[in-house]
Coordinates of N, CA and C in Angstrom, one line a residue:
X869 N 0.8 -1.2 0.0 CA 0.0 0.0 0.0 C 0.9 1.2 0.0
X870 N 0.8 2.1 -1.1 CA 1.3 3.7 -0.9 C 1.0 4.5 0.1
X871 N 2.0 4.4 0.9 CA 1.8 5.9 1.5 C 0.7 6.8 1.5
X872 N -0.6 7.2 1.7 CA -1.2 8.3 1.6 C -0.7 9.3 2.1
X873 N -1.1 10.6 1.3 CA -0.5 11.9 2.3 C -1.6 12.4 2.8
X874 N -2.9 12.4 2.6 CA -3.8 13.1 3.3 C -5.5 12.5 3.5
X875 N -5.9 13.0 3.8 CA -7.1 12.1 4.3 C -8.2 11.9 3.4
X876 N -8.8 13.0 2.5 CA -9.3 12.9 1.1 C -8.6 11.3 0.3
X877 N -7.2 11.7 -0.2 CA -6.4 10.4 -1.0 C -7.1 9.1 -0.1
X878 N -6.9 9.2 1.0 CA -7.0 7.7 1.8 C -8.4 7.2 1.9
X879 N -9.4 8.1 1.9 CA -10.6 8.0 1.7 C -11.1 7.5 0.5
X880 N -10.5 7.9 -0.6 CA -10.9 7.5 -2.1 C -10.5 6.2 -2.4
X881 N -9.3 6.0 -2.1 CA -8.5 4.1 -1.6 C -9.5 3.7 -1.1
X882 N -9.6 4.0 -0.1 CA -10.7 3.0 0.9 C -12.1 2.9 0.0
X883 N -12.3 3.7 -0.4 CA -14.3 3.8 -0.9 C -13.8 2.5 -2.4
X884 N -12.6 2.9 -3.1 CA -12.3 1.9 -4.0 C -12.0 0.3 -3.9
X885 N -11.8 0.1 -2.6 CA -11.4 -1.1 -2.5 C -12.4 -1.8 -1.2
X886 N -13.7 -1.0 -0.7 CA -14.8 -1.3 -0.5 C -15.9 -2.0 -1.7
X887 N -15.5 -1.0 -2.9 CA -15.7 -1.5 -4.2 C -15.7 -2.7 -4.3
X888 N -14.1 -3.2 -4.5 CA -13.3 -3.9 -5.0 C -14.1 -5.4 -4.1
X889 N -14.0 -5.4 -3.0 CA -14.8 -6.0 -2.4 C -16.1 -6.6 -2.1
X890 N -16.9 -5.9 -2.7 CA -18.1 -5.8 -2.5 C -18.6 -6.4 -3.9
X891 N -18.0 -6.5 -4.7 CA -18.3 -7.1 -6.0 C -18.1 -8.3 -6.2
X892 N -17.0 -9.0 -5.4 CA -17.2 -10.4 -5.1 C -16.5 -11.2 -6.2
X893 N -15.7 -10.4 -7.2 CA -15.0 -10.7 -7.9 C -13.6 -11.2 -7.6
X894 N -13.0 -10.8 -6.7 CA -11.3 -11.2 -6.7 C -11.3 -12.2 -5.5
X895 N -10.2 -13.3 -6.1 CA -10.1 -14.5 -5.6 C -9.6 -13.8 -4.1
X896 N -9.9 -15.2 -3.2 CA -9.7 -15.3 -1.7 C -9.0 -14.6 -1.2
X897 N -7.8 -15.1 -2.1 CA -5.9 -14.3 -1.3 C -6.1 -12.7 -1.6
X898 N -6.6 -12.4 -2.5 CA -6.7 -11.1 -3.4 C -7.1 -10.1 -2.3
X899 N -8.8 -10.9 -1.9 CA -9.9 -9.8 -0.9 C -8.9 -10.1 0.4
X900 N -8.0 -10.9 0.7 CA -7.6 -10.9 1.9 C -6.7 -9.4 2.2
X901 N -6.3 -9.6 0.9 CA -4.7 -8.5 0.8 C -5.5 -7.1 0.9
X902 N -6.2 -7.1 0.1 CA -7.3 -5.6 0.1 C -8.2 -5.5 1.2
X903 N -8.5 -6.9 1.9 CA -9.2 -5.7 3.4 C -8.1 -5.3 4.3
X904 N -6.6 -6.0 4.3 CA -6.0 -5.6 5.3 C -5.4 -4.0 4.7
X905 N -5.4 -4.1 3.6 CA -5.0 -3.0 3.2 C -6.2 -1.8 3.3
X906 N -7.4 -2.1 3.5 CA -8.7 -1.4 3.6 C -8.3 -1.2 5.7
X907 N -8.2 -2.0 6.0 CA -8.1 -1.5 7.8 C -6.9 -0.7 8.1
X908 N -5.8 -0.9 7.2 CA -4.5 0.0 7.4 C -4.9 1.3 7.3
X909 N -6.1 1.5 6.0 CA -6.7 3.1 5.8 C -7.3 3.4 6.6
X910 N -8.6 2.6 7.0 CA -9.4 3.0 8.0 C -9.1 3.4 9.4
X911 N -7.7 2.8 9.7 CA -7.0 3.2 11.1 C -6.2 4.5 10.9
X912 N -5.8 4.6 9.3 CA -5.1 6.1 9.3 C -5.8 7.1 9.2
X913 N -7.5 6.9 8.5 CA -8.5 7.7 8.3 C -8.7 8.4 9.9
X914 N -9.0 7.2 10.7 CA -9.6 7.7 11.6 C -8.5 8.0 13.0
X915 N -7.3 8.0 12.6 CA -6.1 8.7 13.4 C -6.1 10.5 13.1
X916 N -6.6 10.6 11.4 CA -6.6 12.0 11.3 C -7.6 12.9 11.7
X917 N -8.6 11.7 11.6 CA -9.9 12.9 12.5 C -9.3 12.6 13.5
X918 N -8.6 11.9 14.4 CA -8.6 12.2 15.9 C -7.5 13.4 16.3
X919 N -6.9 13.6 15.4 CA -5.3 14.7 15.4 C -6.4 16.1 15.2
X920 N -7.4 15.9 14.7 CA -8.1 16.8 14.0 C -8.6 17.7 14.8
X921 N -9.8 16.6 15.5 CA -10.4 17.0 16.6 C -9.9 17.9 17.8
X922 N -8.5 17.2 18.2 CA -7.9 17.5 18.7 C -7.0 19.2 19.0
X923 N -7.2 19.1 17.4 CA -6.8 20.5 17.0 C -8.1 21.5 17.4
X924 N -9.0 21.6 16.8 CA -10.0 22.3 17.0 C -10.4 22.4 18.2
X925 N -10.4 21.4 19.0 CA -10.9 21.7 20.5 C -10.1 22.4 21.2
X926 N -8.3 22.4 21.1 CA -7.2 23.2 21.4 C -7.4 24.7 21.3
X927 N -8.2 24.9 19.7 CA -8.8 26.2 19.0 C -9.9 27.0 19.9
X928 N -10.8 26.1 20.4 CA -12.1 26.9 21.0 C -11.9 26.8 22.7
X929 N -10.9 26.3 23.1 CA -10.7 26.6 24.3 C -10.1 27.7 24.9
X930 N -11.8 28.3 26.3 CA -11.4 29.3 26.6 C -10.5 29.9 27.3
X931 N -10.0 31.0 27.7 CA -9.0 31.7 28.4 C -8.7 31.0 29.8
X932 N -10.1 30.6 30.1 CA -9.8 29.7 32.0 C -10.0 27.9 31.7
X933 N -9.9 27.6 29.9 CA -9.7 26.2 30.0 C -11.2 25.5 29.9
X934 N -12.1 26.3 29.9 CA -13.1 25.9 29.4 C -13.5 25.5 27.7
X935 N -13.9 24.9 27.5 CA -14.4 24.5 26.4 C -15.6 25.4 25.7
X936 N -16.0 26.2 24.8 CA -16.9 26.9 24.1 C -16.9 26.1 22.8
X937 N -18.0 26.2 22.6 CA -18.7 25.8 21.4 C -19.0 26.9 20.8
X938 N -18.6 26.6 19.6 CA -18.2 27.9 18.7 C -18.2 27.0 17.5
X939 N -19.5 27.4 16.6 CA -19.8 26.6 15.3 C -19.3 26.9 14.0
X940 N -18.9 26.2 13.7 CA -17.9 26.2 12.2 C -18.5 27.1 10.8
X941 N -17.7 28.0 10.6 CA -18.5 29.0 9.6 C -18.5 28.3 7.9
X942 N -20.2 29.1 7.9 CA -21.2 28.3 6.7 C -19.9 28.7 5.3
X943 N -19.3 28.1 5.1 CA -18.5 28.1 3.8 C -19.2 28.0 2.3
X944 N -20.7 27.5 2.6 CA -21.7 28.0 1.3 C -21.9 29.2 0.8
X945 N -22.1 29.7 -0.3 CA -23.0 31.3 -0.4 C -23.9 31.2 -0.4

């Protein structure tokens, strides 16, 4: 498995080889290699939302260490 650099890339891997899976086409050894390769993403996927989270909550904490909730601006027009 390549390297991903970012969580988009690892995501599209993963959604492809849920694919890949789910079609029931590739011999035994094949789906073996591709789900371990699918949990390798899944555990990087969800290491970056945790780095993520982590960032943001760093972000909205207040001056005495409190926590504020402070909602993420509507990036729609």
């Amino acid at each position: 498995m390549a390297k991903k650099n970012n969580f988009e890339q690892s995501m599209e891997h993963l959604e492809k080889i849920v694919s890949e899976l789910e079609s029931g086409d590739l011999p035994l050894e094949e789906s073996i290699k591709k789900f371990e390769e699918g949990m390798k993403l899944s555990r990087l996927c969800s290491q970056i939302l945790d780095e993520t989270e982590k960032k943001i909550i760093m972000l909205v904490k207040g001056d005495q260490g409190e926590i504020n909730e402070v909602p993420f601006p509507d990036n729609e027009p």
